[in-house]
Amino acid sequence: MAKNDAPEEKTSRLKQIASAYKLTKKSDPTVGLVLAGIFLGIVAVFVVVGLLVGPLMIWIPLGVALGFLAATIVFGRKVEKAAYSQIEGQAGAAASALQTLRRGWNVSPAVAVTKNADIVHRVVGRPGIVLVGEGQPSRVKNLLAAEGKKHNRVAGGAPVIQIIAGQGEGEIDIRKLTKHVMKLPQALQPSEITDLLQRLKALDAVRPQVPMPKGPVPTSLKGARQAMKGR
């Protein structure tokens, strides 16, 4: 069964990479030329070195490997930039960014939503409870304050941190949001996080179910990241 799954998994990864390339090409039409230029340029340098110092059969494979690595790194950065450009300004963009956080983080999109499409997302991890608001700044501050009070009641002393995602003063750009969250000071041990999540379940159980604003949460960023991790 595992042998049969391997080709399917490889095909799936290739499809993800192809999809990421198409996404990137829409915002950066020269991406193919840039990647080819990086790869061929590095290979050419190693061919010249091989011709000068020899043996050529050693330098060419090394150049191909390093050229491919450099092109992959550049491609990854371009994919991420294109994905952020696509989701920026959409309702739920912060949730899409936060969902790329890796193991050790519990992300709950849209724990609070207003009719004006102001949203609060919740992240739980070693820093404690991180509430991330997006929407109109003055309204989001009020929504965050209300959610902060609710979460403080069940936090059991865990920090409750409030962040507004955006490009205004005092706000965190979604391109930097996950890095900002990951760099927050660690305050909890894994066992404390488990207890905290149980208390938060009780809070979520008594709150009314609120729908996300019309339109799906953008997922292109998460898909792009997965494609690059599969390389």
PDB file of C-alpha atoms in Angstrom:
ATOM      1  CA  MET A   1       0.000   0.000   0.000  1.00  0.00           C
ATOM      2  CA  ALA A   2       2.838   2.344   0.890  1.00  0.00           C
ATOM      3  CA  LYS A   3       4.416   1.739  -2.537  1.00  0.00           C
ATOM      4  CA  ASN A   4       1.167   2.701  -4.266  1.00  0.00           C
ATOM      5  CA  ASP A   5       0.800   5.817  -2.121  1.00  0.00           C
ATOM      6  CA  ALA A   6       4.273   7.119  -3.008  1.00  0.00           C
ATOM      7  CA  PRO A   7       3.556   7.955  -6.693  1.00  0.00           C
ATOM      8  CA  GLU A   8       0.222   9.573  -5.707  1.00  0.00           C
ATOM      9  CA  GLU A   9       1.954  11.665  -3.047  1.00  0.00           C
ATOM     10  CA  LYS A  10       4.610  12.743  -5.554  1.00  0.00           C
ATOM     11  CA  THR A  11       1.929  13.664  -8.114  1.00  0.00           C
ATOM     12  CA  SER A  12       0.077  15.675  -5.477  1.00  0.00           C
ATOM     13  CA  ARG A  13       3.242  17.594  -4.610  1.00  0.00           C
ATOM     14  CA  LEU A  14       3.945  18.308  -8.270  1.00  0.00           C
ATOM     15  CA  LYS A  15       0.404  19.648  -8.661  1.00  0.00           C
ATOM     16  CA  GLN A  16       0.892  21.892  -5.615  1.00  0.00           C
ATOM     17  CA  ILE A  17       4.166  23.213  -7.022  1.00  0.00           C
ATOM     18  CA  ALA A  18       2.547  23.812 -10.421  1.00  0.00           C
ATOM     19  CA  SER A  19      -0.325  25.632  -8.720  1.00  0.00           C
ATOM     20  CA  ALA A  20       2.133  27.747  -6.696  1.00  0.00           C
ATOM     21  CA  TYR A  21       4.015  28.619  -9.892  1.00  0.00           C
ATOM     22  CA  LYS A  22       0.804  29.710 -11.662  1.00  0.00           C
ATOM     23  CA  LEU A  23      -0.153  31.828  -8.650  1.00  0.00           C
ATOM     24  CA  THR A  24       3.258  33.495  -8.623  1.00  0.00           C
ATOM     25  CA  LYS A  25       3.339  34.066 -12.384  1.00  0.00           C
ATOM     26  CA  LYS A  26       0.111  36.103 -12.173  1.00  0.00           C
ATOM     27  CA  SER A  27       1.782  38.739  -9.987  1.00  0.00           C
ATOM     28  CA  ASP A  28       5.338  38.232 -11.275  1.00  0.00           C
ATOM     29  CA  PRO A  29       5.338  37.301 -14.993  1.00  0.00           C
ATOM     30  CA  THR A  30       9.151  37.147 -15.095  1.00  0.00           C
ATOM     31  CA  VAL A  31       9.443  34.475 -12.387  1.00  0.00           C
ATOM     32  CA  GLY A  32      10.343  31.738 -14.886  1.00  0.00           C
ATOM     33  CA  LEU A  33      13.110  33.785 -16.499  1.00  0.00           C
ATOM     34  CA  VAL A  34      14.493  34.816 -13.112  1.00  0.00           C
ATOM     35  CA  LEU A  35      14.635  31.232 -11.840  1.00  0.00           C
ATOM     36  CA  ALA A  36      16.178  29.972 -15.095  1.00  0.00           C
ATOM     37  CA  GLY A  37      18.719  32.787 -14.986  1.00  0.00           C
ATOM     38  CA  ILE A  38      19.730  31.968 -11.412  1.00  0.00           C
ATOM     39  CA  PHE A  39      20.073  28.249 -12.156  1.00  0.00           C
ATOM     40  CA  LEU A  40      21.967  28.644 -15.441  1.00  0.00           C
ATOM     41  CA  GLY A  41      24.143  31.440 -14.061  1.00  0.00           C
ATOM     42  CA  ILE A  42      25.356  29.322 -11.153  1.00  0.00           C
ATOM     43  CA  VAL A  43      25.911  26.294 -13.376  1.00  0.00           C
ATOM     44  CA  ALA A  44      27.880  28.449 -15.829  1.00  0.00           C
ATOM     45  CA  VAL A  45      30.143  29.719 -13.033  1.00  0.00           C
ATOM     46  CA  PHE A  46      30.915  26.156 -11.936  1.00  0.00           C
ATOM     47  CA  VAL A  47      31.558  25.067 -15.532  1.00  0.00           C
ATOM     48  CA  VAL A  48      34.115  27.866 -15.898  1.00  0.00           C
ATOM     49  CA  VAL A  49      35.720  26.871 -12.599  1.00  0.00           C
ATOM     50  CA  GLY A  50      35.794  23.255 -13.750  1.00  0.00           C
ATOM     51  CA  LEU A  51      37.478  24.221 -17.019  1.00  0.00           C
ATOM     52  CA  LEU A  52      40.084  26.259 -15.159  1.00  0.00           C
ATOM     53  CA  VAL A  53      40.919  23.962 -12.267  1.00  0.00           C
ATOM     54  CA  GLY A  54      39.253  20.641 -13.210  1.00  0.00           C
ATOM     55  CA  PRO A  55      38.058  18.019 -13.123  1.00  0.00           C
ATOM     56  CA  LEU A  56      34.912  19.180 -14.952  1.00  0.00           C
ATOM     57  CA  MET A  57      32.887  16.068 -13.986  1.00  0.00           C
ATOM     58  CA  ILE A  58      33.012  17.110 -10.323  1.00  0.00           C
ATOM     59  CA  TRP A  59      32.229  20.809 -10.746  1.00  0.00           C
ATOM     60  CA  ILE A  60      29.228  20.408 -13.103  1.00  0.00           C
ATOM     61  CA  PRO A  61      27.099  18.235 -10.733  1.00  0.00           C
ATOM     62  CA  LEU A  62      28.010  20.557  -7.854  1.00  0.00           C
ATOM     63  CA  GLY A  63      26.923  23.565  -9.899  1.00  0.00           C
ATOM     64  CA  VAL A  64      23.642  21.876 -10.860  1.00  0.00           C
ATOM     65  CA  ALA A  65      22.887  21.021  -7.222  1.00  0.00           C
ATOM     66  CA  LEU A  66      23.681  24.525  -5.923  1.00  0.00           C
ATOM     67  CA  GLY A  67      21.861  26.153  -8.847  1.00  0.00           C
ATOM     68  CA  PHE A  68      18.744  24.116  -8.120  1.00  0.00           C
ATOM     69  CA  LEU A  69      18.965  24.946  -4.406  1.00  0.00           C
ATOM     70  CA  ALA A  70      19.319  28.685  -5.061  1.00  0.00           C
ATOM     71  CA  ALA A  71      16.421  28.674  -7.547  1.00  0.00           C
ATOM     72  CA  THR A  72      14.242  26.789  -5.058  1.00  0.00           C
ATOM     73  CA  ILE A  73      14.957  29.302  -2.277  1.00  0.00           C
ATOM     74  CA  VAL A  74      14.163  32.256  -4.536  1.00  0.00           C
ATOM     75  CA  PHE A  75      11.035  30.520  -5.812  1.00  0.00           C
ATOM     76  CA  GLY A  76       9.830  29.944  -2.256  1.00  0.00           C
ATOM     77  CA  ARG A  77      10.194  33.615  -1.411  1.00  0.00           C
ATOM     78  CA  LYS A  78       8.396  34.689  -4.577  1.00  0.00           C
ATOM     79  CA  VAL A  79       5.561  32.220  -3.926  1.00  0.00           C
ATOM     80  CA  GLU A  80       5.100  33.568  -0.410  1.00  0.00           C
ATOM     81  CA  LYS A  81       5.127  37.175  -1.626  1.00  0.00           C
ATOM     82  CA  ALA A  82       2.554  36.406  -4.322  1.00  0.00           C
ATOM     83  CA  ALA A  83       0.313  34.536  -1.891  1.00  0.00           C
ATOM     84  CA  TYR A  84       0.347  37.413   0.597  1.00  0.00           C
ATOM     85  CA  SER A  85      -0.444  39.859  -2.211  1.00  0.00           C
ATOM     86  CA  GLN A  86      -3.461  37.776  -3.191  1.00  0.00           C
ATOM     87  CA  ILE A  87      -4.998  37.548   0.294  1.00  0.00           C
ATOM     88  CA  GLU A  88      -4.084  41.029   1.528  1.00  0.00           C
ATOM     89  CA  GLY A  89      -7.154  43.160   2.228  1.00  0.00           C
ATOM     90  CA  GLN A  90      -9.587  40.224   2.237  1.00  0.00           C
ATOM     91  CA  ALA A  91     -11.692  39.371   5.266  1.00  0.00           C
ATOM     92  CA  GLY A  92      -9.964  36.446   6.976  1.00  0.00           C
ATOM     93  CA  ALA A  93      -6.510  37.226   5.582  1.00  0.00           C
ATOM     94  CA  ALA A  94      -4.997  37.163   9.076  1.00  0.00           C
ATOM     95  CA  ALA A  95      -6.515  33.724   9.688  1.00  0.00           C
ATOM     96  CA  SER A  96      -4.947  32.448   6.479  1.00  0.00           C
ATOM     97  CA  ALA A  97      -1.545  33.708   7.644  1.00  0.00           C
ATOM     98  CA  LEU A  98      -1.945  32.323  11.169  1.00  0.00           C
ATOM     99  CA  GLN A  99      -2.881  28.876   9.894  1.00  0.00           C
ATOM    100  CA  THR A 100       0.649  28.487   8.531  1.00  0.00           C
ATOM    101  CA  LEU A 101       1.945  28.328  12.110  1.00  0.00           C
ATOM    102  CA  ARG A 102       3.519  24.951  12.722  1.00  0.00           C
ATOM    103  CA  ARG A 103       3.185  22.364  15.469  1.00  0.00           C
ATOM    104  CA  GLY A 104       2.783  23.730  18.992  1.00  0.00           C
ATOM    105  CA  TRP A 105       0.243  26.388  18.045  1.00  0.00           C
ATOM    106  CA  ASN A 106      -3.528  26.041  18.275  1.00  0.00           C
ATOM    107  CA  VAL A 107      -5.288  28.416  15.859  1.00  0.00           C
ATOM    108  CA  SER A 108      -9.019  29.158  16.102  1.00  0.00           C
ATOM    109  CA  PRO A 109     -10.168  31.444  13.263  1.00  0.00           C
ATOM    110  CA  ALA A 110     -13.051  33.849  13.847  1.00  0.00           C
ATOM    111  CA  VAL A 111     -13.822  33.278  17.527  1.00  0.00           C
ATOM    112  CA  ALA A 112     -15.698  36.585  17.280  1.00  0.00           C
ATOM    113  CA  VAL A 113     -17.218  38.244  14.211  1.00  0.00           C
ATOM    114  CA  THR A 114     -19.386  41.352  13.897  1.00  0.00           C
ATOM    115  CA  LYS A 115     -21.898  42.277  11.204  1.00  0.00           C
ATOM    116  CA  ASN A 116     -19.346  44.863  10.006  1.00  0.00           C
ATOM    117  CA  ALA A 117     -16.866  42.066   9.200  1.00  0.00           C
ATOM    118  CA  ASP A 118     -14.578  42.853  12.128  1.00  0.00           C
ATOM    119  CA  ILE A 119     -13.009  39.581  13.228  1.00  0.00           C
ATOM    120  CA  VAL A 120     -10.977  38.240  16.138  1.00  0.00           C
ATOM    121  CA  HIS A 121      -8.898  35.090  15.710  1.00  0.00           C
ATOM    122  CA  ARG A 122      -7.275  33.202  18.587  1.00  0.00           C
ATOM    123  CA  VAL A 123      -3.875  31.558  18.793  1.00  0.00           C
ATOM    124  CA  VAL A 124      -2.807  29.510  21.825  1.00  0.00           C
ATOM    125  CA  GLY A 125       0.819  28.550  22.387  1.00  0.00           C
ATOM    126  CA  ARG A 126       3.785  29.018  24.698  1.00  0.00           C
ATOM    127  CA  PRO A 127       3.223  32.820  24.928  1.00  0.00           C
ATOM    128  CA  GLY A 128      -0.342  32.237  26.181  1.00  0.00           C
ATOM    129  CA  ILE A 129      -3.506  33.425  24.424  1.00  0.00           C
ATOM    130  CA  VAL A 130      -2.960  35.689  21.436  1.00  0.00           C
ATOM    131  CA  LEU A 131      -6.049  37.475  20.118  1.00  0.00           C
ATOM    132  CA  VAL A 132      -5.615  38.840  16.605  1.00  0.00           C
ATOM    133  CA  GLY A 133      -8.146  41.345  15.312  1.00  0.00           C
ATOM    134  CA  GLU A 134      -8.683  42.493  11.753  1.00  0.00           C
ATOM    135  CA  GLY A 135     -11.099  45.041  10.367  1.00  0.00           C
ATOM    136  CA  GLN A 136     -11.772  48.735  11.003  1.00  0.00           C
ATOM    137  CA  PRO A 137      -9.193  49.698  13.706  1.00  0.00           C
ATOM    138  CA  SER A 138     -11.439  51.588  16.148  1.00  0.00           C
ATOM    139  CA  ARG A 139     -14.142  48.915  16.048  1.00  0.00           C
ATOM    140  CA  VAL A 140     -11.618  46.081  16.256  1.00  0.00           C
ATOM    141  CA  LYS A 141     -10.072  47.616  19.393  1.00  0.00           C
ATOM    142  CA  ASN A 142     -13.457  47.492  21.100  1.00  0.00           C
ATOM    143  CA  LEU A 143     -14.054  43.919  19.930  1.00  0.00           C
ATOM    144  CA  LEU A 144     -10.590  42.872  21.102  1.00  0.00           C
ATOM    145  CA  ALA A 145     -11.141  44.514  24.481  1.00  0.00           C
ATOM    146  CA  ALA A 146     -14.418  42.618  24.935  1.00  0.00           C
ATOM    147  CA  GLU A 147     -12.808  39.327  23.911  1.00  0.00           C
ATOM    148  CA  GLY A 148      -9.826  40.048  26.142  1.00  0.00           C
ATOM    149  CA  LYS A 149     -12.132  40.307  29.181  1.00  0.00           C
ATOM    150  CA  LYS A 150     -13.861  37.045  28.314  1.00  0.00           C
ATOM    151  CA  HIS A 151     -10.573  35.208  27.854  1.00  0.00           C
ATOM    152  CA  ASN A 152      -9.017  36.649  31.001  1.00  0.00           C
ATOM    153  CA  ARG A 153     -11.830  35.074  33.037  1.00  0.00           C
ATOM    154  CA  VAL A 154     -10.774  31.572  31.966  1.00  0.00           C
ATOM    155  CA  ALA A 155      -7.061  32.163  31.336  1.00  0.00           C
ATOM    156  CA  GLY A 156      -6.035  31.110  34.828  1.00  0.00           C
ATOM    157  CA  GLY A 157      -3.222  33.658  34.873  1.00  0.00           C
ATOM    158  CA  ALA A 158      -1.990  32.921  31.344  1.00  0.00           C
ATOM    159  CA  PRO A 159      -1.099  36.062  29.373  1.00  0.00           C
ATOM    160  CA  VAL A 160      -3.793  37.366  27.026  1.00  0.00           C
ATOM    161  CA  ILE A 161      -2.111  39.342  24.247  1.00  0.00           C
ATOM    162  CA  GLN A 162      -4.013  41.538  21.801  1.00  0.00           C
ATOM    163  CA  ILE A 163      -2.791  42.282  18.270  1.00  0.00           C
ATOM    164  CA  ILE A 164      -4.375  44.148  15.379  1.00  0.00           C
ATOM    165  CA  ALA A 165      -3.431  42.923  11.910  1.00  0.00           C
ATOM    166  CA  GLY A 166      -3.086  45.735   9.403  1.00  0.00           C
ATOM    167  CA  GLN A 167      -0.759  48.363   8.014  1.00  0.00           C
ATOM    168  CA  GLY A 168      -1.599  51.269  10.301  1.00  0.00           C
ATOM    169  CA  GLU A 169       0.383  52.611  13.235  1.00  0.00           C
ATOM    170  CA  GLY A 170       0.712  50.034  15.987  1.00  0.00           C
ATOM    171  CA  GLU A 171      -0.642  47.290  13.713  1.00  0.00           C
ATOM    172  CA  ILE A 172       1.165  44.188  12.458  1.00  0.00           C
ATOM    173  CA  ASP A 173       1.343  43.599   8.706  1.00  0.00           C
ATOM    174  CA  ILE A 174       0.039  40.120   7.832  1.00  0.00           C
ATOM    175  CA  ARG A 175       3.359  39.408   6.091  1.00  0.00           C
ATOM    176  CA  LYS A 176       5.038  39.711   9.494  1.00  0.00           C
ATOM    177  CA  LEU A 177       2.195  38.378  11.626  1.00  0.00           C
ATOM    178  CA  THR A 178       3.337  34.785  12.126  1.00  0.00           C
ATOM    179  CA  LYS A 179       6.929  35.838  12.863  1.00  0.00           C
ATOM    180  CA  HIS A 180       5.660  38.401  15.367  1.00  0.00           C
ATOM    181  CA  VAL A 181       3.535  35.778  17.139  1.00  0.00           C
ATOM    182  CA  MET A 182       6.376  33.237  17.203  1.00  0.00           C
ATOM    183  CA  LYS A 183       8.742  35.790  18.757  1.00  0.00           C
ATOM    184  CA  LEU A 184       6.426  36.610  21.675  1.00  0.00           C
ATOM    185  CA  PRO A 185       7.937  35.736  25.087  1.00  0.00           C
ATOM    186  CA  GLN A 186       7.210  32.181  26.181  1.00  0.00           C
ATOM    187  CA  ALA A 187       5.194  31.978  29.387  1.00  0.00           C
ATOM    188  CA  LEU A 188       3.585  28.513  29.471  1.00  0.00           C
ATOM    189  CA  GLN A 189       4.725  24.907  29.630  1.00  0.00           C
ATOM    190  CA  PRO A 190       3.103  22.278  27.333  1.00  0.00           C
ATOM    191  CA  SER A 191       1.031  20.849  30.207  1.00  0.00           C
ATOM    192  CA  GLU A 192      -0.268  24.337  31.006  1.00  0.00           C
ATOM    193  CA  ILE A 193      -1.267  24.824  27.368  1.00  0.00           C
ATOM    194  CA  THR A 194      -3.296  21.589  27.494  1.00  0.00           C
ATOM    195  CA  ASP A 195      -5.169  22.786  30.594  1.00  0.00           C
ATOM    196  CA  LEU A 196      -5.722  26.197  29.027  1.00  0.00           C
ATOM    197  CA  LEU A 197      -7.219  24.677  25.863  1.00  0.00           C
ATOM    198  CA  GLN A 198      -9.694  22.732  28.003  1.00  0.00           C
ATOM    199  CA  ARG A 199     -10.807  25.939  29.739  1.00  0.00           C
ATOM    200  CA  LEU A 200     -11.177  27.680  26.392  1.00  0.00           C
ATOM    201  CA  LYS A 201     -13.444  24.869  25.188  1.00  0.00           C
ATOM    202  CA  ALA A 202     -15.807  25.774  27.996  1.00  0.00           C
ATOM    203  CA  LEU A 203     -15.750  29.422  26.904  1.00  0.00           C
ATOM    204  CA  ASP A 204     -16.425  28.515  23.260  1.00  0.00           C
ATOM    205  CA  ALA A 205     -19.266  26.195  24.251  1.00  0.00           C
ATOM    206  CA  VAL A 206     -21.353  29.029  25.705  1.00  0.00           C
ATOM    207  CA  ARG A 207     -20.736  31.608  22.991  1.00  0.00           C
ATOM    208  CA  PRO A 208     -23.166  31.854  20.051  1.00  0.00           C
ATOM    209  CA  GLN A 209     -21.975  30.428  16.756  1.00  0.00           C
ATOM    210  CA  VAL A 210     -20.990  33.289  14.487  1.00  0.00           C
ATOM    211  CA  PRO A 211     -20.412  32.876  10.749  1.00  0.00           C
ATOM    212  CA  MET A 212     -17.400  34.232   8.909  1.00  0.00           C
ATOM    213  CA  PRO A 213     -18.112  37.187   6.608  1.00  0.00           C
ATOM    214  CA  LYS A 214     -19.312  36.266   3.119  1.00  0.00           C
ATOM    215  CA  GLY A 215     -16.634  34.594   1.066  1.00  0.00           C
ATOM    216  CA  PRO A 216     -14.214  31.845   2.127  1.00  0.00           C
ATOM    217  CA  VAL A 217     -11.142  32.413   4.256  1.00  0.00           C
ATOM    218  CA  PRO A 218      -8.262  32.779   1.787  1.00  0.00           C
ATOM    219  CA  THR A 219      -6.201  29.580   1.733  1.00  0.00           C
ATOM    220  CA  SER A 220      -3.709  30.283  -1.048  1.00  0.00           C
ATOM    221  CA  LEU A 221      -0.963  31.134   1.440  1.00  0.00           C
ATOM    222  CA  LYS A 222      -1.295  27.848   3.281  1.00  0.00           C
ATOM    223  CA  GLY A 223      -1.365  25.914   0.012  1.00  0.00           C
ATOM    224  CA  ALA A 224       1.707  27.736  -1.247  1.00  0.00           C
ATOM    225  CA  ARG A 225       3.620  26.979   1.946  1.00  0.00           C
ATOM    226  CA  GLN A 226       2.642  23.298   1.718  1.00  0.00           C
ATOM    227  CA  ALA A 227       3.816  23.145  -1.879  1.00  0.00           C
ATOM    228  CA  MET A 228       7.220  24.528  -0.976  1.00  0.00           C
ATOM    229  CA  LYS A 229       7.574  22.177   2.029  1.00  0.00           C
ATOM    230  CA  GLY A 230       6.982  19.262  -0.324  1.00  0.00           C
ATOM    231  CA  ARG A 231       9.971  20.132  -2.474  1.00  0.00           C
TER     232      ARG A 231
END
